[in-house]
Rosetta silent file (secondary structure, phi, psi, omega in degrees, C-alpha in Angstrom):
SEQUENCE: XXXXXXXXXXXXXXXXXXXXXXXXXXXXXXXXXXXXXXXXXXXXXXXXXXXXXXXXXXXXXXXXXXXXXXXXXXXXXXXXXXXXXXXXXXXXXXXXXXXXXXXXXXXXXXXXXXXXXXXXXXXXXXXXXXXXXXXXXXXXXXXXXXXXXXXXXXXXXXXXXXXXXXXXXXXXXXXXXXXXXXXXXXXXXXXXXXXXXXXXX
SCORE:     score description
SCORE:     0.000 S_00000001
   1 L     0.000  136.966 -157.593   -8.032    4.474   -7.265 S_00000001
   2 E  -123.443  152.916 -177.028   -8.163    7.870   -8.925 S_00000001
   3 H   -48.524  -24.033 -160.603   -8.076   11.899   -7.035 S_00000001
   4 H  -102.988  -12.962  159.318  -11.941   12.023   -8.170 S_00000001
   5 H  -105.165   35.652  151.751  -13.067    9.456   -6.153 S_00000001
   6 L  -146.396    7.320  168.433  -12.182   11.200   -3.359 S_00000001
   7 L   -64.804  113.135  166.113  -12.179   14.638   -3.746 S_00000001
   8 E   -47.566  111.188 -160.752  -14.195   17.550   -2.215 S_00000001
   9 L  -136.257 -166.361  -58.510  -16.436   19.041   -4.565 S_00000001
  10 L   -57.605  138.699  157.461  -18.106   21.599   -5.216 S_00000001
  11 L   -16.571  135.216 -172.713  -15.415   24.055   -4.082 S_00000001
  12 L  -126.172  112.977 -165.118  -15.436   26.822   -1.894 S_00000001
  13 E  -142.714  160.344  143.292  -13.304   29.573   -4.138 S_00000001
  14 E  -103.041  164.460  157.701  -12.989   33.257   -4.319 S_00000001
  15 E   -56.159  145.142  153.968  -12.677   35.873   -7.208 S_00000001
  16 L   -53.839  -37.473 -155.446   -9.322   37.371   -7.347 S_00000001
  17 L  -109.991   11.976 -159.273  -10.697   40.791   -6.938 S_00000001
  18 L  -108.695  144.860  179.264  -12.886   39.811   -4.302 S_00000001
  19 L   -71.042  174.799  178.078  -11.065   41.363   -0.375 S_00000001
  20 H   -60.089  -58.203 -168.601   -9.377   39.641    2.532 S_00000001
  21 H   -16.629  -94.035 -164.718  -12.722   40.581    4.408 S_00000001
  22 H   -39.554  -47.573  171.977  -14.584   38.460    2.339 S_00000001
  23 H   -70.018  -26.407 -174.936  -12.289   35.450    1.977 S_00000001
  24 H   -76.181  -15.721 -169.163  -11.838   35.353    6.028 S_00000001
  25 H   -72.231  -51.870  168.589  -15.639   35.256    6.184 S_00000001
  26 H   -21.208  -47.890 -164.340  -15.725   32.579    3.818 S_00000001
  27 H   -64.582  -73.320 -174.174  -13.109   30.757    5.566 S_00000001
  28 H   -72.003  -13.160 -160.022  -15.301   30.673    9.026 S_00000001
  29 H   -94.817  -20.398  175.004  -18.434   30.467    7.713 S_00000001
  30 L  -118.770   27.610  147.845  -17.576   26.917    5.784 S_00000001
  31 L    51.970   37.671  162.002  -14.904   26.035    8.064 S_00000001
  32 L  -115.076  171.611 -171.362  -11.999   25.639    5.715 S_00000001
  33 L  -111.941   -3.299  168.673   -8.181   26.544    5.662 S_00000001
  34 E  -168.428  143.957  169.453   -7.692   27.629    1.727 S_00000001
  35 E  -108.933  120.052  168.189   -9.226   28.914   -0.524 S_00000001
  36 E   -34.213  124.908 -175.582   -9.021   28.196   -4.510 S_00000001
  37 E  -111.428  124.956  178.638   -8.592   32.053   -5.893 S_00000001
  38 E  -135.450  144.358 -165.517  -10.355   32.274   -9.573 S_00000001
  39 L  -120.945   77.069 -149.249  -10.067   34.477  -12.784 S_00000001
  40 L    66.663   50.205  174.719  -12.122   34.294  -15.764 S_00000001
  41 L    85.161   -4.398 -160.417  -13.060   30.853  -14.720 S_00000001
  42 L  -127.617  156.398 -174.178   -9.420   29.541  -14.369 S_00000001
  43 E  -108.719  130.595  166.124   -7.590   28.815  -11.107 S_00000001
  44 E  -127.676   10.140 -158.259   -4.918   31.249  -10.624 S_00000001
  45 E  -174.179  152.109  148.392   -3.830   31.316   -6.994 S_00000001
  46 E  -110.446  143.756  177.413   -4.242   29.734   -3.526 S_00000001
  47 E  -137.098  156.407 -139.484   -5.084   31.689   -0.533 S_00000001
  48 E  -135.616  159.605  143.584   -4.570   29.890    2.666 S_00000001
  49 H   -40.015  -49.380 -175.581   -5.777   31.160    6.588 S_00000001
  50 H   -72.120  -33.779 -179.661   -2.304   31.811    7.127 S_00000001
  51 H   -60.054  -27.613 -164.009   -2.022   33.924    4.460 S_00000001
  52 H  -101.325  -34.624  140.976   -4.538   36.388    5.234 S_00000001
  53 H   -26.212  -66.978 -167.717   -3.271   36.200    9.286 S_00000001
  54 L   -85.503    3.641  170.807   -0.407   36.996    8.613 S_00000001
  55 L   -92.613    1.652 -175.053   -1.441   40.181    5.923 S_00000001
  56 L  -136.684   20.801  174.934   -3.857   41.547    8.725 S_00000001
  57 L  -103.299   -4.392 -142.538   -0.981   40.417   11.325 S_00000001
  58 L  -138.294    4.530  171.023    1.270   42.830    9.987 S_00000001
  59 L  -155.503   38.257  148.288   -1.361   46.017   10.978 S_00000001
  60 L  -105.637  134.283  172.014   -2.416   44.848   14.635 S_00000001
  61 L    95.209  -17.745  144.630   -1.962   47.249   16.892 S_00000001
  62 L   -49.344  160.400 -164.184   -1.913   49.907   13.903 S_00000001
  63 L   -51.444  156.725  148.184   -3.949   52.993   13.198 S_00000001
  64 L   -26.285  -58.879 -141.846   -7.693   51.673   12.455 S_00000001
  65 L   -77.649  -65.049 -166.416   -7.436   53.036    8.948 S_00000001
  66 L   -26.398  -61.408  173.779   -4.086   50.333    8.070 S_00000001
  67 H   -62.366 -140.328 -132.560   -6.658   47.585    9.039 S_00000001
  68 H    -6.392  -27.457 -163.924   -9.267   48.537    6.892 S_00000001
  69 H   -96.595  -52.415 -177.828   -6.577   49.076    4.243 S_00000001
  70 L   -59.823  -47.468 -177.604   -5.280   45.123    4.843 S_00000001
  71 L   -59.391  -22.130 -169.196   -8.911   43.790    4.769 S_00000001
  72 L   -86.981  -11.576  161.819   -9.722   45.666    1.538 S_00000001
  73 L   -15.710  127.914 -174.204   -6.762   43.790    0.095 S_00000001
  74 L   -73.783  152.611  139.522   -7.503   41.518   -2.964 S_00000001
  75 L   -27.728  -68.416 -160.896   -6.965   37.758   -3.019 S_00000001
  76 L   -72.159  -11.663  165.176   -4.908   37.950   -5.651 S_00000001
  77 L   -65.381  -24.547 -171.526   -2.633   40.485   -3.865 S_00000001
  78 L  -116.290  -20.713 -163.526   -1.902   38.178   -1.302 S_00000001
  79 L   -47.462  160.677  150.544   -2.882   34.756   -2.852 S_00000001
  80 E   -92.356  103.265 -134.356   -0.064   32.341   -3.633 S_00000001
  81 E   -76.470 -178.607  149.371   -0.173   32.397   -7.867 S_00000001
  82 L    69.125   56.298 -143.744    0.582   29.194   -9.802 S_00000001
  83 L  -107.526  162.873 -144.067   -0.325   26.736   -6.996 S_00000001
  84 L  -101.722  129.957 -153.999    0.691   23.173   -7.423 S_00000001
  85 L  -125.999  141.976  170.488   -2.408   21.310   -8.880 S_00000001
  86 E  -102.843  169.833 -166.662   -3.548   17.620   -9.338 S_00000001
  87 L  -134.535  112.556  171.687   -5.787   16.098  -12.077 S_00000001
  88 L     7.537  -58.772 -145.577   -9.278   14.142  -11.773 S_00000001
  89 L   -91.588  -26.394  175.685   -7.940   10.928  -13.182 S_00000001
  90 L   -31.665  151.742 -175.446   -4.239   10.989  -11.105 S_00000001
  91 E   -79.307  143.477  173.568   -3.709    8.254   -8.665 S_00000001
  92 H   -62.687  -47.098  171.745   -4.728    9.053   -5.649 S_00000001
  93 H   -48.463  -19.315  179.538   -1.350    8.468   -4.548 S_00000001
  94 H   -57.183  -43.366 -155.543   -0.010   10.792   -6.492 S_00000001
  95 H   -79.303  -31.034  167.291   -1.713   13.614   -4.693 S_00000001
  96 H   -52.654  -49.613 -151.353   -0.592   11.640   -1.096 S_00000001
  97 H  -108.520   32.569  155.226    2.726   11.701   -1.797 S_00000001
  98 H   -80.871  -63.553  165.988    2.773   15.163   -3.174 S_00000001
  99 H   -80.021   15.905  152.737    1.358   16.738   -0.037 S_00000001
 100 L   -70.739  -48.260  174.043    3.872   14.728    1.967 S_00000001
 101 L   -76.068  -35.370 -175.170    6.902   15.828    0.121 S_00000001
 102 L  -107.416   21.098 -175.340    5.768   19.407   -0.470 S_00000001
 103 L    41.307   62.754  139.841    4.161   19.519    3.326 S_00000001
 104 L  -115.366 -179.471 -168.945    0.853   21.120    2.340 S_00000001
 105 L  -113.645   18.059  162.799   -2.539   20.053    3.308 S_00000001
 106 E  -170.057  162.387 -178.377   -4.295   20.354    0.338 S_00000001
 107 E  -153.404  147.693 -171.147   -4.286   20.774   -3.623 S_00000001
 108 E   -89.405  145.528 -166.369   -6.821   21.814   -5.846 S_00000001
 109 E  -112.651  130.707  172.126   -7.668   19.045   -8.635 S_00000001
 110 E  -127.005  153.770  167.451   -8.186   21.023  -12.025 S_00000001
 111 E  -149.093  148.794 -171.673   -9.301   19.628  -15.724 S_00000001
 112 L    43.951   18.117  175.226   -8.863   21.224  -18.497 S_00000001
 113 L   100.453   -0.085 -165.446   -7.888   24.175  -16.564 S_00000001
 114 E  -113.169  143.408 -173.140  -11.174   24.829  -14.537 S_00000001
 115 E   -85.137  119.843  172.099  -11.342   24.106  -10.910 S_00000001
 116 E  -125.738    3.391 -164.618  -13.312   20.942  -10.181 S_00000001
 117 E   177.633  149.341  165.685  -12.293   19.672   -6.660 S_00000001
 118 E   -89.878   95.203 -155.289  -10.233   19.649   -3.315 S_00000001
 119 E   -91.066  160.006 -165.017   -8.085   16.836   -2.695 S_00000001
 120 E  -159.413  165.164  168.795   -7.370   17.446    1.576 S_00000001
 121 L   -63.823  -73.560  177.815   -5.812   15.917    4.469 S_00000001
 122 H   -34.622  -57.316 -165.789   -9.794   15.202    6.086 S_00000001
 123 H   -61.987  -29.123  160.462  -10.257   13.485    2.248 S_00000001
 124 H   -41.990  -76.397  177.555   -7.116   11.251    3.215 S_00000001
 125 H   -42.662  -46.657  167.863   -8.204   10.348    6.498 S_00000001
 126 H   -20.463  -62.791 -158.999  -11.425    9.482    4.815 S_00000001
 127 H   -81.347  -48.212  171.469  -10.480    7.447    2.125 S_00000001
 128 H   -28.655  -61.407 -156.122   -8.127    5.524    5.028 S_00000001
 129 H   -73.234  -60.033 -157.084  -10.677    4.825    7.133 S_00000001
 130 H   -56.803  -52.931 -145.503  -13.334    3.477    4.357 S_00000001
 131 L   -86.418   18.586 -160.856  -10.637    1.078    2.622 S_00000001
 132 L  -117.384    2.752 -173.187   -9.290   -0.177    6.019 S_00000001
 133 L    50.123   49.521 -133.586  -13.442   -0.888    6.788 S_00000001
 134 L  -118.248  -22.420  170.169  -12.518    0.777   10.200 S_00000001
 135 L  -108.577   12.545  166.754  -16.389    1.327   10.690 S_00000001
 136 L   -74.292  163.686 -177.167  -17.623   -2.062    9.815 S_00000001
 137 L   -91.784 -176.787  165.050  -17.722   -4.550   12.327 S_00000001
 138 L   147.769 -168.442  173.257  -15.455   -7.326   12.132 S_00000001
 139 E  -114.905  149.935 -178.894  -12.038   -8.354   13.232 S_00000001
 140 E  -105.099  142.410 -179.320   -8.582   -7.041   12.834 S_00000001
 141 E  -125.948  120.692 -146.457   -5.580   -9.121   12.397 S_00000001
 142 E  -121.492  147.044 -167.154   -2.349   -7.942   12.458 S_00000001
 143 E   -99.318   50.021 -148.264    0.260  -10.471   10.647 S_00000001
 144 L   -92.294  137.633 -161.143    4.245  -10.956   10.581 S_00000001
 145 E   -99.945  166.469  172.105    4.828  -12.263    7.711 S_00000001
 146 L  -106.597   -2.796  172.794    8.938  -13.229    6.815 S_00000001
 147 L  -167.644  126.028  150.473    8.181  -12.178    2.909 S_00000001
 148 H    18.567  -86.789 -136.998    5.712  -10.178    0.670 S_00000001
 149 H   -86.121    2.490  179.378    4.537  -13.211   -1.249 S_00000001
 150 H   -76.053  -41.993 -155.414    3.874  -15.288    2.374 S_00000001
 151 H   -78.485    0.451  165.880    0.835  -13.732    2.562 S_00000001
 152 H   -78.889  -52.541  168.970   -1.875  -15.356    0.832 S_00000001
 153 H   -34.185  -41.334  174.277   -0.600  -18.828    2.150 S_00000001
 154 H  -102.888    3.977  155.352   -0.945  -17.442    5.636 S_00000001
 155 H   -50.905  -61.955 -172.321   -4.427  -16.128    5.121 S_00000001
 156 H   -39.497  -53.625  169.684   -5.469  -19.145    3.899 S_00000001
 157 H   -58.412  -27.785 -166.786   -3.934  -20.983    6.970 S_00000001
 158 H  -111.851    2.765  170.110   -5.349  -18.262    9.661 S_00000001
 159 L  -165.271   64.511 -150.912   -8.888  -17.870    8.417 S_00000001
 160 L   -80.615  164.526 -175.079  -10.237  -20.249    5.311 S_00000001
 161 L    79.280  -18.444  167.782  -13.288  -19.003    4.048 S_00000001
 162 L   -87.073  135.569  177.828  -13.660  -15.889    5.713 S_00000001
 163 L   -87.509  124.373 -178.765  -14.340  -12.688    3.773 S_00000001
 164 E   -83.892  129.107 -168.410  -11.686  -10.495    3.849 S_00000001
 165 E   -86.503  -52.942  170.898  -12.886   -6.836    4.177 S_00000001
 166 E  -138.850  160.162  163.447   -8.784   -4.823    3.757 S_00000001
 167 L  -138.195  154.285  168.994   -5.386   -5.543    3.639 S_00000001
 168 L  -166.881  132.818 -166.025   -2.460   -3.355    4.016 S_00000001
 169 E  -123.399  144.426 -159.726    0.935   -4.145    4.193 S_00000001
 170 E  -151.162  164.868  174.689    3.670   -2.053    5.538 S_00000001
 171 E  -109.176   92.930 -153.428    7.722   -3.138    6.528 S_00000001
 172 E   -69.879  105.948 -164.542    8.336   -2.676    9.857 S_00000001
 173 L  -100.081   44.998  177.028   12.039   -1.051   10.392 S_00000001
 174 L  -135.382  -81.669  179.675   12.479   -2.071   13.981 S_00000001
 175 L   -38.947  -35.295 -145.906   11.492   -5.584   13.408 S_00000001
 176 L    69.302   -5.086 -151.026   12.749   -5.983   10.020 S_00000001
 177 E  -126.358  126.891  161.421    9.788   -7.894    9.235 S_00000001
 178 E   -50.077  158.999  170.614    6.821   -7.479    7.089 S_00000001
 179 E  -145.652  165.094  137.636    3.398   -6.941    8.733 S_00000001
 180 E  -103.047  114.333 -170.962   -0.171   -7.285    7.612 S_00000001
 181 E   -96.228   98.643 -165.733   -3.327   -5.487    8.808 S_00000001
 182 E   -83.751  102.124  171.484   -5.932   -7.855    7.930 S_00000001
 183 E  -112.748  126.380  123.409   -9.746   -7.054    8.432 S_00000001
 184 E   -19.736  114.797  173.207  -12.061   -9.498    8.793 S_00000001
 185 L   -71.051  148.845  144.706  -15.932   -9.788    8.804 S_00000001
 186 L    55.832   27.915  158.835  -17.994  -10.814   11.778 S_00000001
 187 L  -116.591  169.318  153.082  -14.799  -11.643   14.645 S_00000001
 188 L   -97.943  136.740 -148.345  -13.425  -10.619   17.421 S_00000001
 189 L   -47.427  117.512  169.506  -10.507   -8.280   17.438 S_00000001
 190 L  -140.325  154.591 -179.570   -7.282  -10.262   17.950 S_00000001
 191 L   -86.381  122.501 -160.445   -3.466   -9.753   17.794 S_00000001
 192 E   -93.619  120.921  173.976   -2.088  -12.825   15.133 S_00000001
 193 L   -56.504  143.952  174.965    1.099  -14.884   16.541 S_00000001
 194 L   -38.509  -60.937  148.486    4.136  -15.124   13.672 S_00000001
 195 L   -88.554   73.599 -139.458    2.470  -18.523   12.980 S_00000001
 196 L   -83.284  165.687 -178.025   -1.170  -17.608   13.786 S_00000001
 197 L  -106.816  152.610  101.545   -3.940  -20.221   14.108 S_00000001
 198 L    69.968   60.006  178.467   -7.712  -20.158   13.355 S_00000001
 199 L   -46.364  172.466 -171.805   -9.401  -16.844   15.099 S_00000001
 200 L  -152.173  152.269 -177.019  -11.842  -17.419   17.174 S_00000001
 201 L   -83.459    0.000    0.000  -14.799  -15.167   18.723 S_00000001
C-alpha cells in the first residue's frame, strides 16, 4: 500500500510572497491546519495555523498599525523552509511512522520536486477505517492467539468458509499474548474465547 493511494490531492498551497492575511483566509475557508508554501512551482516551506497565531500573537494588544504590519507578512517569512517530505510511491507506512516519530500531523508528498499531495492524520484515520471494513456490516472477532503463525489454523477452526473482510494483529503487553481483530461478513458482533468456537448470529 503506497502514500498515493491515500493522499489528499489537489492541494491547498500558497505562493511564498503571498501575506499571512491571505494564508489565514485560506486556512478557514477550506478548513485546514497547513499550508504547502510554493516557489517557481517547487515546494519550499510549510506554514502551519500555529505559525501564523503565533506571528499575529506576538502584536495583540499592539498599536493597529503592528497588526497590519504582521498580516502583510509573507509566507515565506514565517513558513517553516525545507519541510520534511514523502514520495507518491513510499509505503504508506513510511509516512505513519514518520509523523509518529517526528509528532506532526501532516507531510506534503512531492515527485520530482513538485507538490502533488497531502498525506494527514484525517487520511490515516481514513485509510484505518476502510481496511478494518469498519463501515461494512459484518462481525468482529477479536482472537488470542499463543503465536503469530496460530492464526490461520484458528480461523479455519472459528469460522470455515466465511469471507474474511480484515485482519490485524497487534501484541498485547499486559497479556503477553498475541491478539487478532478479525472482521467478518454478514454476523453478529462477538468477543472470541482463547479457544473460540463457531460464531453464531
Amino acid at each position: 500500500m503506497f502514500v498515493r493511494n491515500w493522499m489528499s490531492k489537489p492541494v491547498i498551497s500558497i505562493e511564498a510572497d503571498e501575506c499571512l492575511e491571505q494564508a489565514r483566509a485560506l486556512m478557514n475557508e477550506h478548513r485546514v491546519r497547513r499550508l504547502p508554501v510554493i516557489k517557481k512551482d517547487r515546494l519550499v516551506g510549510i506554514l502551519t495555523r500555529s505559525d501564523v497565531e503565533a506571528e499575529l500573537g506576538r502584536s495583540f494588544g499592539l498599536a493597529i498599525e503592528r497588526m497590519r504590519e504582521a498580516l502583510m507578512k509573507t509566507a515565506e517569512e514565517v513558513m517553516t523552509p525545507s519541510p520534511i517530505t514523502v514520495a507518491p510511491d513510499d509505503h504508506f507506512e513510511r509516512a505513519c511512522t514518520i509523523m509518529m516519530e517526528r509528532r506532526i500531523s501532516g507531510i506534503p508528498v512531492v515527485e520530482d520536486g513538485r507538490l502533488v499531495g497531502m498525506i494527514t492524520e484525517t487520511d490515516i484515520f481514513r485509510a484505518i477505517v476502510d481496511m478494518m471494513g469498519l463501515k461494512d456490516p459484518g462481525v468482529r472477532v477479536v482472537l488470542g492467539l499463543p503465536t503469530p503463525d496460530s492464526l490461520v489454523p484458528t480461523l479455519q477452526k472459528l469460522a470455515p468458509g466465511v469471507a474474511v473482510r480484515a485482519i490485524v494483529t497487534y501484541h498485547d503487553p499486559e497479556t503477553k499474548e498475541w491478539k487478532a481483530v478479525v472482521r467478518l461478513r454478514g454476523r453478529t458482533a462477538v468477543e472470541a474465547p482463547a479457544d473460540p468456537q463457531p460464531a453464531s448470529k
